[in-house]
């Protein structure tokens, strides 16, 4: 055949590796007032550039404590609290959320992704702190956020194919439906739901997003 | 400003018919990233109201705001279908509830189609079994023909297909280095198709992406339903829909090897299907009198041409599958002329 395609533009966005659909859990906001926090990750940064996501600010974690201005409307930490920068104790985490809240304008929102602390295998490899829906809600409230809402996500924070309200029908729907790669843990959850019910299964989801209002 | 999902719930809860609200609060949502869909695609939100165990609607939102045109196309053409078919449309396609803008993004709300997507059909045990493929093909062909019959209308509503085809051919030449034989075949294809199009007296609404991944086996009736009308258009030529089903099926039977190998494998399978699957499928569709169904070779090559350039023309970037379609185009040069 002897031909090669001549790309119209650069390679397609690498959304396959890092889905950004958690954006829909938040209100729209101006790019200048949106901020993303994540551990240095070349792939994720490249994805953001390729999709031209309207994010003007990427504050490094080390810069965080020095900032005082309430200039941010949306602050997203899609992969969660960096284990290297936040201590293990609950008060360490609460203090960290307090420092984030100081940056967020009144009426703004914080999004935090987190792996389930029961998911020991995934957490042993993660650069970020795991948690549970209850702990996360408590800590965000202690940090002064007005409300905190939890969403389930599957199969992972890197590729959250499904993001859903913690509602038995929504969980059932997400677990029943197709995945490109259905991890064993989701098969197990589906089986387990028969024994403990759809409501309690929400504690065993692989990961979550918390959305807190400042 | 409220979170996006809260505003989505407000819109869903405002939908009414005959003075009655369609859905009851509270609303819960499942956001589907659509598996391996790329960034030019839509996110789908399945909405649950207070009364039903299954979702009651699906809301589609483009990942990139600039791609709202896709959903407008889908909405307009679902409206066209419902206008042409009346209440019978419920047996074929989702019902369009509304098209609106929310936080600077387009949102299309349609009814939820309960059932299994045929995307799950197994590569080996289904697509490798010509008996099962023929059965599905006959059913898909009959239903497609039903849809086409019910939307057929005088030709003035069709787009300028000749110019459209010329643009696609030019883009194909720009994107890929064609051999001399391929270039000649492309010119001949454009010439033949344009000649054929002159004979048409009617246009029909074609789906534009008629493959098994856009079919759902309805949970209650067991019938096929057709979703994803974002590439639908009025056309005097139904070949894109008719042959795309066969090509996409054959490609689904191939593995994840190099593009050239996959194209060869799909071509071999299509050749095998000439014995039974293709004749039964085309018989199931029938021969239209007033609009065009191209012969197998040119119809399949036309499909490959359109698929190979679609990402470039519609979204301005190269999709990894473009080369696969271009390779299958090359293989089809060997297809016998009926």
PDB file of N, CA and C in Angstrom, chain A residues 1-13 15-16 19-21 23-29 51 53 107 109 149 151 159-167 169-171 173-174 176-178 180 182 211, chain B residues 1-6 28-39 43 45-46 48-49 52-55 61-64 103 105 112 119-120 174-177 179 182 312 316-318 320 323 326-327 330:
ATOM      1  N   UNK A   1       0.822  -1.196   0.000  1.00  0.00           N
ATOM      2  CA  UNK A   1       0.000   0.000   0.000  1.00  0.00           C
ATOM      3  C   UNK A   1       0.868   1.264   0.000  1.00  0.00           C
ATOM      4  N   UNK A   2       1.935   1.225   0.802  1.00  0.00           N
ATOM      5  CA  UNK A   2       2.926   2.288   0.775  1.00  0.00           C
ATOM      6  C   UNK A   2       2.419   3.665   1.136  1.00  0.00           C
ATOM      7  N   UNK A   3       1.676   3.797   2.203  1.00  0.00           N
ATOM      8  CA  UNK A   3       1.215   5.134   2.572  1.00  0.00           C
ATOM      9  C   UNK A   3       1.186   5.303   4.075  1.00  0.00           C
ATOM     10  N   UNK A   4       1.352   6.507   4.471  1.00  0.00           N
ATOM     11  CA  UNK A   4       1.245   6.860   5.886  1.00  0.00           C
ATOM     12  C   UNK A   4       0.287   8.029   6.005  1.00  0.00           C
ATOM     13  N   UNK A   5      -0.469   8.115   7.070  1.00  0.00           N
ATOM     14  CA  UNK A   5      -1.362   9.262   7.199  1.00  0.00           C
ATOM     15  C   UNK A   5      -0.550  10.516   7.496  1.00  0.00           C
ATOM     16  N   UNK A   6      -1.020  11.620   6.971  1.00  0.00           N
ATOM     17  CA  UNK A   6      -0.388  12.888   7.317  1.00  0.00           C
ATOM     18  C   UNK A   6      -1.300  13.561   8.328  1.00  0.00           C
ATOM     19  N   UNK A   7      -0.874  13.617   9.594  1.00  0.00           N
ATOM     20  CA  UNK A   7      -1.783  14.115  10.626  1.00  0.00           C
ATOM     21  C   UNK A   7      -2.267  15.530  10.325  1.00  0.00           C
ATOM     22  N   UNK A   8      -3.544  15.750  10.631  1.00  0.00           N
ATOM     23  CA  UNK A   8      -4.120  17.071  10.436  1.00  0.00           C
ATOM     24  C   UNK A   8      -3.566  18.000  11.511  1.00  0.00           C
ATOM     25  N   UNK A   9      -3.513  17.489  12.722  1.00  0.00           N
ATOM     26  CA  UNK A   9      -2.942  18.260  13.823  1.00  0.00           C
ATOM     27  C   UNK A   9      -2.006  17.317  14.558  1.00  0.00           C
ATOM     28  N   UNK A  10      -1.635  17.700  15.769  1.00  0.00           N
ATOM     29  CA  UNK A  10      -0.800  16.800  16.549  1.00  0.00           C
ATOM     30  C   UNK A  10      -1.615  15.568  16.954  1.00  0.00           C
ATOM     31  N   UNK A  11      -0.987  14.668  17.678  1.00  0.00           N
ATOM     32  CA  UNK A  11      -1.657  13.431  18.083  1.00  0.00           C
ATOM     33  C   UNK A  11      -2.944  13.760  18.853  1.00  0.00           C
ATOM     34  N   UNK A  12      -3.943  12.852  18.770  1.00  0.00           N
ATOM     35  CA  UNK A  12      -5.188  13.135  19.479  1.00  0.00           C
ATOM     36  C   UNK A  12      -4.953  13.217  20.979  1.00  0.00           C
ATOM     37  N   UNK A  13      -5.810  13.935  21.681  1.00  0.00           N
ATOM     38  CA  UNK A  13      -5.626  14.093  23.126  1.00  0.00           C
ATOM     39  C   UNK A  13      -5.575  12.743  23.830  1.00  0.00           C
ATOM     40  N   UNK A  15      -6.877  11.505  26.293  1.00  0.00           N
ATOM     41  CA  UNK A  15      -7.960  11.438  27.264  1.00  0.00           C
ATOM     42  C   UNK A  15      -8.171  10.009  27.754  1.00  0.00           C
ATOM     43  N   UNK A  16      -7.666   9.059  26.990  1.00  0.00           N
ATOM     44  CA  UNK A  16      -7.819   7.659  27.375  1.00  0.00           C
ATOM     45  C   UNK A  16      -7.142   7.396  28.722  1.00  0.00           C
ATOM     46  N   UNK A  19      -9.154  10.853  32.181  1.00  0.00           N
ATOM     47  CA  UNK A  19     -10.446  11.461  31.911  1.00  0.00           C
ATOM     48  C   UNK A  19     -10.633  12.677  32.820  1.00  0.00           C
ATOM     49  N   UNK A  20     -11.261  13.688  32.278  1.00  0.00           N
ATOM     50  CA  UNK A  20     -11.454  14.929  33.031  1.00  0.00           C
ATOM     51  C   UNK A  20     -12.937  15.195  33.277  1.00  0.00           C
ATOM     52  N   UNK A  21     -13.749  14.152  33.205  1.00  0.00           N
ATOM     53  CA  UNK A  21     -15.191  14.385  33.266  1.00  0.00           C
ATOM     54  C   UNK A  21     -15.692  14.788  34.644  1.00  0.00           C
ATOM     55  N   UNK A  23     -15.139  17.417  35.820  1.00  0.00           N
ATOM     56  CA  UNK A  23     -15.451  18.843  35.667  1.00  0.00           C
ATOM     57  C   UNK A  23     -16.955  19.096  35.760  1.00  0.00           C
ATOM     58  N   UNK A  24     -17.738  18.081  35.323  1.00  0.00           N
ATOM     59  CA  UNK A  24     -19.194  18.262  35.300  1.00  0.00           C
ATOM     60  C   UNK A  24     -19.817  18.202  36.699  1.00  0.00           C
ATOM     61  N   UNK A  25     -19.047  17.869  37.695  1.00  0.00           N
ATOM     62  CA  UNK A  25     -19.575  17.888  39.062  1.00  0.00           C
ATOM     63  C   UNK A  25     -19.551  19.312  39.623  1.00  0.00           C
ATOM     64  N   UNK A  26     -18.888  20.202  38.906  1.00  0.00           N
ATOM     65  CA  UNK A  26     -18.685  21.573  39.388  1.00  0.00           C
ATOM     66  C   UNK A  26     -19.448  22.559  38.520  1.00  0.00           C
ATOM     67  N   UNK A  27     -19.666  23.758  39.015  1.00  0.00           N
ATOM     68  CA  UNK A  27     -20.223  24.779  38.130  1.00  0.00           C
ATOM     69  C   UNK A  27     -19.155  25.237  37.137  1.00  0.00           C
ATOM     70  N   UNK A  28     -19.598  25.874  36.067  1.00  0.00           N
ATOM     71  CA  UNK A  28     -18.623  26.454  35.144  1.00  0.00           C
ATOM     72  C   UNK A  28     -17.949  27.636  35.841  1.00  0.00           C
ATOM     73  N   UNK A  29     -16.715  27.920  35.489  1.00  0.00           N
ATOM     74  CA  UNK A  29     -16.018  29.065  36.079  1.00  0.00           C
ATOM     75  C   UNK A  29     -15.010  29.596  35.076  1.00  0.00           C
ATOM     76  N   UNK A  51      -6.069  19.282  25.469  1.00  0.00           N
ATOM     77  CA  UNK A  51      -7.507  19.543  25.394  1.00  0.00           C
ATOM     78  C   UNK A  51      -7.820  21.007  25.647  1.00  0.00           C
ATOM     79  N   UNK A  53      -7.922  22.693  28.247  1.00  0.00           N
ATOM     80  CA  UNK A  53      -8.839  22.891  29.364  1.00  0.00           C
ATOM     81  C   UNK A  53      -8.572  24.269  29.949  1.00  0.00           C
ATOM     82  N   UNK A 107     -18.689  30.968  47.927  1.00  0.00           N
ATOM     83  CA  UNK A 107     -19.531  30.443  46.838  1.00  0.00           C
ATOM     84  C   UNK A 107     -18.749  29.554  45.890  1.00  0.00           C
ATOM     85  N   UNK A 109     -15.996  26.297  44.954  1.00  0.00           N
ATOM     86  CA  UNK A 109     -16.059  24.861  45.254  1.00  0.00           C
ATOM     87  C   UNK A 109     -14.667  24.214  45.234  1.00  0.00           C
ATOM     88  N   UNK A 149     -20.429  16.908  49.257  1.00  0.00           N
ATOM     89  CA  UNK A 149     -21.230  15.889  48.592  1.00  0.00           C
ATOM     90  C   UNK A 149     -20.287  14.861  47.972  1.00  0.00           C
ATOM     91  N   UNK A 151     -19.509  11.591  45.443  1.00  0.00           N
ATOM     92  CA  UNK A 151     -19.900  10.834  44.249  1.00  0.00           C
ATOM     93  C   UNK A 151     -19.006   9.599  44.154  1.00  0.00           C
ATOM     94  N   UNK A 159      -9.069   6.891  35.193  1.00  0.00           N
ATOM     95  CA  UNK A 159     -10.055   6.686  34.119  1.00  0.00           C
ATOM     96  C   UNK A 159     -11.429   6.479  34.765  1.00  0.00           C
ATOM     97  N   UNK A 160     -12.055   7.520  35.261  1.00  0.00           N
ATOM     98  CA  UNK A 160     -13.370   7.344  35.890  1.00  0.00           C
ATOM     99  C   UNK A 160     -14.463   7.216  34.827  1.00  0.00           C
ATOM    100  N   UNK A 161     -14.610   6.000  34.310  1.00  0.00           N
ATOM    101  CA  UNK A 161     -15.593   5.799  33.241  1.00  0.00           C
ATOM    102  C   UNK A 161     -16.997   6.142  33.719  1.00  0.00           C
ATOM    103  N   UNK A 162     -17.273   5.802  34.968  1.00  0.00           N
ATOM    104  CA  UNK A 162     -18.564   6.152  35.559  1.00  0.00           C
ATOM    105  C   UNK A 162     -18.337   7.030  36.783  1.00  0.00           C
ATOM    106  N   UNK A 163     -19.101   8.111  36.848  1.00  0.00           N
ATOM    107  CA  UNK A 163     -19.129   8.959  38.047  1.00  0.00           C
ATOM    108  C   UNK A 163     -20.604   9.110  38.390  1.00  0.00           C
ATOM    109  N   UNK A 164     -20.974   8.883  39.639  1.00  0.00           N
ATOM    110  CA  UNK A 164     -22.414   8.780  39.910  1.00  0.00           C
ATOM    111  C   UNK A 164     -22.754   9.211  41.327  1.00  0.00           C
ATOM    112  N   UNK A 165     -24.006   9.622  41.481  1.00  0.00           N
ATOM    113  CA  UNK A 165     -24.527   9.921  42.805  1.00  0.00           C
ATOM    114  C   UNK A 165     -24.514   8.649  43.644  1.00  0.00           C
ATOM    115  N   UNK A 166     -24.349   8.828  44.946  1.00  0.00           N
ATOM    116  CA  UNK A 166     -24.416   7.661  45.839  1.00  0.00           C
ATOM    117  C   UNK A 166     -25.900   7.342  46.039  1.00  0.00           C
ATOM    118  N   UNK A 167     -26.418   6.600  45.098  1.00  0.00           N
ATOM    119  CA  UNK A 167     -27.822   6.216  45.075  1.00  0.00           C
ATOM    120  C   UNK A 167     -27.844   4.756  44.635  1.00  0.00           C
ATOM    121  N   UNK A 169     -29.728   2.893  42.859  1.00  0.00           N
ATOM    122  CA  UNK A 169     -30.008   2.621  41.438  1.00  0.00           C
ATOM    123  C   UNK A 169     -28.834   3.050  40.559  1.00  0.00           C
ATOM    124  N   UNK A 170     -28.230   4.168  40.926  1.00  0.00           N
ATOM    125  CA  UNK A 170     -27.097   4.659  40.137  1.00  0.00           C
ATOM    126  C   UNK A 170     -25.907   3.692  40.259  1.00  0.00           C
ATOM    127  N   UNK A 171     -25.682   3.206  41.476  1.00  0.00           N
ATOM    128  CA  UNK A 171     -24.563   2.270  41.684  1.00  0.00           C
ATOM    129  C   UNK A 171     -24.832   0.971  40.924  1.00  0.00           C
ATOM    130  N   UNK A 173     -26.674   0.549  38.315  1.00  0.00           N
ATOM    131  CA  UNK A 173     -26.566   0.810  36.879  1.00  0.00           C
ATOM    132  C   UNK A 173     -25.093   0.826  36.445  1.00  0.00           C
ATOM    133  N   UNK A 174     -24.269   1.518  37.243  1.00  0.00           N
ATOM    134  CA  UNK A 174     -22.851   1.630  36.873  1.00  0.00           C
ATOM    135  C   UNK A 174     -22.149   0.278  36.950  1.00  0.00           C
ATOM    136  N   UNK A 176     -23.572  -2.647  36.621  1.00  0.00           N
ATOM    137  CA  UNK A 176     -24.155  -3.609  35.683  1.00  0.00           C
ATOM    138  C   UNK A 176     -23.647  -3.357  34.270  1.00  0.00           C
ATOM    139  N   UNK A 177     -23.302  -2.112  34.012  1.00  0.00           N
ATOM    140  CA  UNK A 177     -22.996  -1.774  32.632  1.00  0.00           C
ATOM    141  C   UNK A 177     -21.556  -2.049  32.257  1.00  0.00           C
ATOM    142  N   UNK A 178     -21.331  -1.868  30.975  1.00  0.00           N
ATOM    143  CA  UNK A 178     -20.074  -2.336  30.419  1.00  0.00           C
ATOM    144  C   UNK A 178     -18.897  -1.431  30.788  1.00  0.00           C
ATOM    145  N   UNK A 180     -14.757  -0.939  29.488  1.00  0.00           N
ATOM    146  CA  UNK A 180     -13.764  -1.387  28.511  1.00  0.00           C
ATOM    147  C   UNK A 180     -12.856  -2.423  29.187  1.00  0.00           C
ATOM    148  N   UNK A 182     -13.066  -4.295  32.729  1.00  0.00           N
ATOM    149  CA  UNK A 182     -13.793  -4.421  33.982  1.00  0.00           C
ATOM    150  C   UNK A 182     -12.899  -5.073  35.037  1.00  0.00           C
ATOM    151  N   UNK A 211     -17.222  16.922  46.534  1.00  0.00           N
ATOM    152  CA  UNK A 211     -17.379  18.315  46.095  1.00  0.00           C
ATOM    153  C   UNK A 211     -17.848  19.114  47.295  1.00  0.00           C
TER     154      UNK A 211
ATOM    155  N   UNK B   1     -23.083  30.381  41.012  1.00  0.00           N
ATOM    156  CA  UNK B   1     -23.615  29.444  40.019  1.00  0.00           C
ATOM    157  C   UNK B   1     -23.712  28.044  40.639  1.00  0.00           C
ATOM    158  N   UNK B   2     -24.797  27.332  40.268  1.00  0.00           N
ATOM    159  CA  UNK B   2     -24.979  25.974  40.816  1.00  0.00           C
ATOM    160  C   UNK B   2     -24.051  24.989  40.109  1.00  0.00           C
ATOM    161  N   UNK B   3     -23.740  23.854  40.777  1.00  0.00           N
ATOM    162  CA  UNK B   3     -23.014  22.807  40.059  1.00  0.00           C
ATOM    163  C   UNK B   3     -23.794  22.352  38.821  1.00  0.00           C
ATOM    164  N   UNK B   4     -23.064  21.920  37.820  1.00  0.00           N
ATOM    165  CA  UNK B   4     -23.651  21.554  36.528  1.00  0.00           C
ATOM    166  C   UNK B   4     -24.786  20.531  36.692  1.00  0.00           C
ATOM    167  N   UNK B   5     -24.544  19.509  37.524  1.00  0.00           N
ATOM    168  CA  UNK B   5     -25.556  18.447  37.653  1.00  0.00           C
ATOM    169  C   UNK B   5     -26.840  18.966  38.301  1.00  0.00           C
ATOM    170  N   UNK B   6     -26.721  19.926  39.205  1.00  0.00           N
ATOM    171  CA  UNK B   6     -27.928  20.487  39.823  1.00  0.00           C
ATOM    172  C   UNK B   6     -28.760  21.227  38.785  1.00  0.00           C
ATOM    173  N   UNK B  28     -31.203  11.770  40.267  1.00  0.00           N
ATOM    174  CA  UNK B  28     -29.840  11.260  40.498  1.00  0.00           C
ATOM    175  C   UNK B  28     -29.209  10.970  39.136  1.00  0.00           C
ATOM    176  N   UNK B  29     -27.889  11.115  39.082  1.00  0.00           N
ATOM    177  CA  UNK B  29     -27.221  11.000  37.776  1.00  0.00           C
ATOM    178  C   UNK B  29     -26.082   9.999  37.791  1.00  0.00           C
ATOM    179  N   UNK B  30     -25.915   9.350  36.646  1.00  0.00           N
ATOM    180  CA  UNK B  30     -24.710   8.554  36.383  1.00  0.00           C
ATOM    181  C   UNK B  30     -24.053   9.171  35.160  1.00  0.00           C
ATOM    182  N   UNK B  31     -22.807   9.567  35.313  1.00  0.00           N
ATOM    183  CA  UNK B  31     -22.063  10.150  34.191  1.00  0.00           C
ATOM    184  C   UNK B  31     -21.215   9.047  33.557  1.00  0.00           C
ATOM    185  N   UNK B  32     -21.428   8.815  32.283  1.00  0.00           N
ATOM    186  CA  UNK B  32     -20.669   7.790  31.568  1.00  0.00           C
ATOM    187  C   UNK B  32     -19.657   8.459  30.654  1.00  0.00           C
ATOM    188  N   UNK B  33     -18.394   8.143  30.906  1.00  0.00           N
ATOM    189  CA  UNK B  33     -17.331   8.739  30.092  1.00  0.00           C
ATOM    190  C   UNK B  33     -17.239   8.082  28.728  1.00  0.00           C
ATOM    191  N   UNK B  34     -18.069   7.059  28.512  1.00  0.00           N
ATOM    192  CA  UNK B  34     -18.140   6.416  27.206  1.00  0.00           C
ATOM    193  C   UNK B  34     -16.892   5.600  26.879  1.00  0.00           C
ATOM    194  N   UNK B  35     -16.351   4.972  27.886  1.00  0.00           N
ATOM    195  CA  UNK B  35     -15.245   4.036  27.671  1.00  0.00           C
ATOM    196  C   UNK B  35     -14.041   4.687  27.033  1.00  0.00           C
ATOM    197  N   UNK B  36     -13.742   4.289  25.811  1.00  0.00           N
ATOM    198  CA  UNK B  36     -12.536   4.808  25.183  1.00  0.00           C
ATOM    199  C   UNK B  36     -12.833   6.004  24.284  1.00  0.00           C
ATOM    200  N   UNK B  37     -13.983   6.637  24.528  1.00  0.00           N
ATOM    201  CA  UNK B  37     -14.325   7.777  23.675  1.00  0.00           C
ATOM    202  C   UNK B  37     -13.272   8.868  23.806  1.00  0.00           C
ATOM    203  N   UNK B  38     -13.090   9.617  22.734  1.00  0.00           N
ATOM    204  CA  UNK B  38     -12.046  10.629  22.801  1.00  0.00           C
ATOM    205  C   UNK B  38     -12.619  11.983  23.204  1.00  0.00           C
ATOM    206  N   UNK B  39     -11.749  12.979  23.212  1.00  0.00           N
ATOM    207  CA  UNK B  39     -12.157  14.254  23.779  1.00  0.00           C
ATOM    208  C   UNK B  39     -13.124  15.018  22.884  1.00  0.00           C
ATOM    209  N   UNK B  43     -20.183  13.382  26.655  1.00  0.00           N
ATOM    210  CA  UNK B  43     -20.374  12.667  27.918  1.00  0.00           C
ATOM    211  C   UNK B  43     -21.873  12.396  28.014  1.00  0.00           C
ATOM    212  N   UNK B  45     -25.083  11.543  30.475  1.00  0.00           N
ATOM    213  CA  UNK B  45     -25.589  11.503  31.847  1.00  0.00           C
ATOM    214  C   UNK B  45     -26.918  10.750  31.837  1.00  0.00           C
ATOM    215  N   UNK B  46     -26.979   9.684  32.602  1.00  0.00           N
ATOM    216  CA  UNK B  46     -28.236   8.949  32.722  1.00  0.00           C
ATOM    217  C   UNK B  46     -28.944   9.449  33.973  1.00  0.00           C
ATOM    218  N   UNK B  48     -31.995   9.426  36.824  1.00  0.00           N
ATOM    219  CA  UNK B  48     -33.020   8.651  37.532  1.00  0.00           C
ATOM    220  C   UNK B  48     -33.942   9.631  38.256  1.00  0.00           C
ATOM    221  N   UNK B  49     -35.246   9.476  38.082  1.00  0.00           N
ATOM    222  CA  UNK B  49     -36.146  10.304  38.884  1.00  0.00           C
ATOM    223  C   UNK B  49     -36.622   9.491  40.081  1.00  0.00           C
ATOM    224  N   UNK B  52     -38.787   5.693  39.100  1.00  0.00           N
ATOM    225  CA  UNK B  52     -38.402   4.534  38.288  1.00  0.00           C
ATOM    226  C   UNK B  52     -37.086   3.917  38.775  1.00  0.00           C
ATOM    227  N   UNK B  53     -36.954   2.613  38.537  1.00  0.00           N
ATOM    228  CA  UNK B  53     -35.686   1.965  38.888  1.00  0.00           C
ATOM    229  C   UNK B  53     -34.654   2.114  37.765  1.00  0.00           C
ATOM    230  N   UNK B  54     -35.128   2.196  36.529  1.00  0.00           N
ATOM    231  CA  UNK B  54     -34.221   2.438  35.393  1.00  0.00           C
ATOM    232  C   UNK B  54     -34.086   3.945  35.183  1.00  0.00           C
ATOM    233  N   UNK B  55     -33.043   4.371  34.480  1.00  0.00           N
ATOM    234  CA  UNK B  55     -32.976   5.800  34.136  1.00  0.00           C
ATOM    235  C   UNK B  55     -34.207   6.204  33.327  1.00  0.00           C
ATOM    236  N   UNK B  61     -23.767  15.742  26.564  1.00  0.00           N
ATOM    237  CA  UNK B  61     -23.080  17.031  26.667  1.00  0.00           C
ATOM    238  C   UNK B  61     -21.708  16.876  25.997  1.00  0.00           C
ATOM    239  N   UNK B  62     -21.329  17.781  25.102  1.00  0.00           N
ATOM    240  CA  UNK B  62     -20.003  17.639  24.470  1.00  0.00           C
ATOM    241  C   UNK B  62     -18.887  17.967  25.459  1.00  0.00           C
ATOM    242  N   UNK B  63     -17.816  17.212  25.399  1.00  0.00           N
ATOM    243  CA  UNK B  63     -16.675  17.533  26.275  1.00  0.00           C
ATOM    244  C   UNK B  63     -16.125  18.910  25.937  1.00  0.00           C
ATOM    245  N   UNK B  64     -16.067  19.198  24.657  1.00  0.00           N
ATOM    246  CA  UNK B  64     -15.598  20.517  24.239  1.00  0.00           C
ATOM    247  C   UNK B  64     -16.803  21.308  23.751  1.00  0.00           C
ATOM    248  N   UNK B 103     -24.632  26.433  31.217  1.00  0.00           N
ATOM    249  CA  UNK B 103     -23.277  26.854  31.568  1.00  0.00           C
ATOM    250  C   UNK B 103     -22.359  26.838  30.336  1.00  0.00           C
ATOM    251  N   UNK B 105     -22.603  25.253  27.630  1.00  0.00           N
ATOM    252  CA  UNK B 105     -22.471  23.991  26.898  1.00  0.00           C
ATOM    253  C   UNK B 105     -23.819  23.598  26.342  1.00  0.00           C
ATOM    254  N   UNK B 112     -34.409   7.535  27.667  1.00  0.00           N
ATOM    255  CA  UNK B 112     -33.455   6.439  27.874  1.00  0.00           C
ATOM    256  C   UNK B 112     -33.968   5.193  27.157  1.00  0.00           C
ATOM    257  N   UNK B 119     -22.519  -3.393  21.321  1.00  0.00           N
ATOM    258  CA  UNK B 119     -21.055  -3.251  21.372  1.00  0.00           C
ATOM    259  C   UNK B 119     -20.433  -4.446  22.070  1.00  0.00           C
ATOM    260  N   UNK B 120     -21.235  -5.052  22.938  1.00  0.00           N
ATOM    261  CA  UNK B 120     -20.690  -6.156  23.734  1.00  0.00           C
ATOM    262  C   UNK B 120     -20.575  -7.471  22.964  1.00  0.00           C
ATOM    263  N   UNK B 174      -5.404  14.324   0.498  1.00  0.00           N
ATOM    264  CA  UNK B 174      -4.508  15.165   1.302  1.00  0.00           C
ATOM    265  C   UNK B 174      -3.953  14.384   2.491  1.00  0.00           C
ATOM    266  N   UNK B 175      -4.804  13.571   3.083  1.00  0.00           N
ATOM    267  CA  UNK B 175      -4.397  12.878   4.309  1.00  0.00           C
ATOM    268  C   UNK B 175      -3.483  11.695   4.055  1.00  0.00           C
ATOM    269  N   UNK B 176      -3.724  11.011   2.954  1.00  0.00           N
ATOM    270  CA  UNK B 176      -3.007   9.752   2.716  1.00  0.00           C
ATOM    271  C   UNK B 176      -2.274   9.798   1.367  1.00  0.00           C
ATOM    272  N   UNK B 177      -1.112   9.183   1.350  1.00  0.00           N
ATOM    273  CA  UNK B 177      -0.390   9.071   0.078  1.00  0.00           C
ATOM    274  C   UNK B 177      -0.967   7.879  -0.675  1.00  0.00           C
ATOM    275  N   UNK B 179      -1.547   5.236  -3.821  1.00  0.00           N
ATOM    276  CA  UNK B 179      -0.853   4.687  -4.984  1.00  0.00           C
ATOM    277  C   UNK B 179      -1.621   5.136  -6.233  1.00  0.00           C
ATOM    278  N   UNK B 182      -4.907   3.334  -6.471  1.00  0.00           N
ATOM    279  CA  UNK B 182      -5.892   3.818  -5.494  1.00  0.00           C
ATOM    280  C   UNK B 182      -6.459   5.167  -5.925  1.00  0.00           C
ATOM    281  N   UNK B 312     -11.071  14.295  10.444  1.00  0.00           N
ATOM    282  CA  UNK B 312     -10.353  15.467   9.926  1.00  0.00           C
ATOM    283  C   UNK B 312     -11.338  16.559   9.520  1.00  0.00           C
ATOM    284  N   UNK B 316     -11.144  18.255  12.849  1.00  0.00           N
ATOM    285  CA  UNK B 316      -9.837  18.847  12.589  1.00  0.00           C
ATOM    286  C   UNK B 316      -8.673  18.096  13.195  1.00  0.00           C
ATOM    287  N   UNK B 317      -8.820  16.815  13.411  1.00  0.00           N
ATOM    288  CA  UNK B 317      -7.665  16.045  13.881  1.00  0.00           C
ATOM    289  C   UNK B 317      -7.734  14.626  13.330  1.00  0.00           C
ATOM    290  N   UNK B 318      -6.615  13.905  13.413  1.00  0.00           N
ATOM    291  CA  UNK B 318      -6.565  12.539  12.890  1.00  0.00           C
ATOM    292  C   UNK B 318      -6.886  11.551  13.985  1.00  0.00           C
ATOM    293  N   UNK B 320      -6.987   7.626  15.352  1.00  0.00           N
ATOM    294  CA  UNK B 320      -6.186   6.433  15.055  1.00  0.00           C
ATOM    295  C   UNK B 320      -6.870   5.481  14.061  1.00  0.00           C
ATOM    296  N   UNK B 323      -6.572   5.490   9.595  1.00  0.00           N
ATOM    297  CA  UNK B 323      -5.681   4.681   8.762  1.00  0.00           C
ATOM    298  C   UNK B 323      -6.264   3.284   8.514  1.00  0.00           C
ATOM    299  N   UNK B 326      -8.649   3.707   5.754  1.00  0.00           N
ATOM    300  CA  UNK B 326      -7.898   3.931   4.514  1.00  0.00           C
ATOM    301  C   UNK B 326      -7.313   2.599   4.013  1.00  0.00           C
ATOM    302  N   UNK B 327      -6.855   1.751   4.952  1.00  0.00           N
ATOM    303  CA  UNK B 327      -6.287   0.452   4.573  1.00  0.00           C
ATOM    304  C   UNK B 327      -7.371  -0.471   4.025  1.00  0.00           C
ATOM    305  N   UNK B 330      -8.111   0.340   0.505  1.00  0.00           N
ATOM    306  CA  UNK B 330      -7.128  -0.242  -0.412  1.00  0.00           C
ATOM    307  C   UNK B 330      -7.417  -1.723  -0.663  1.00  0.00           C
TER     308      UNK B 330
END
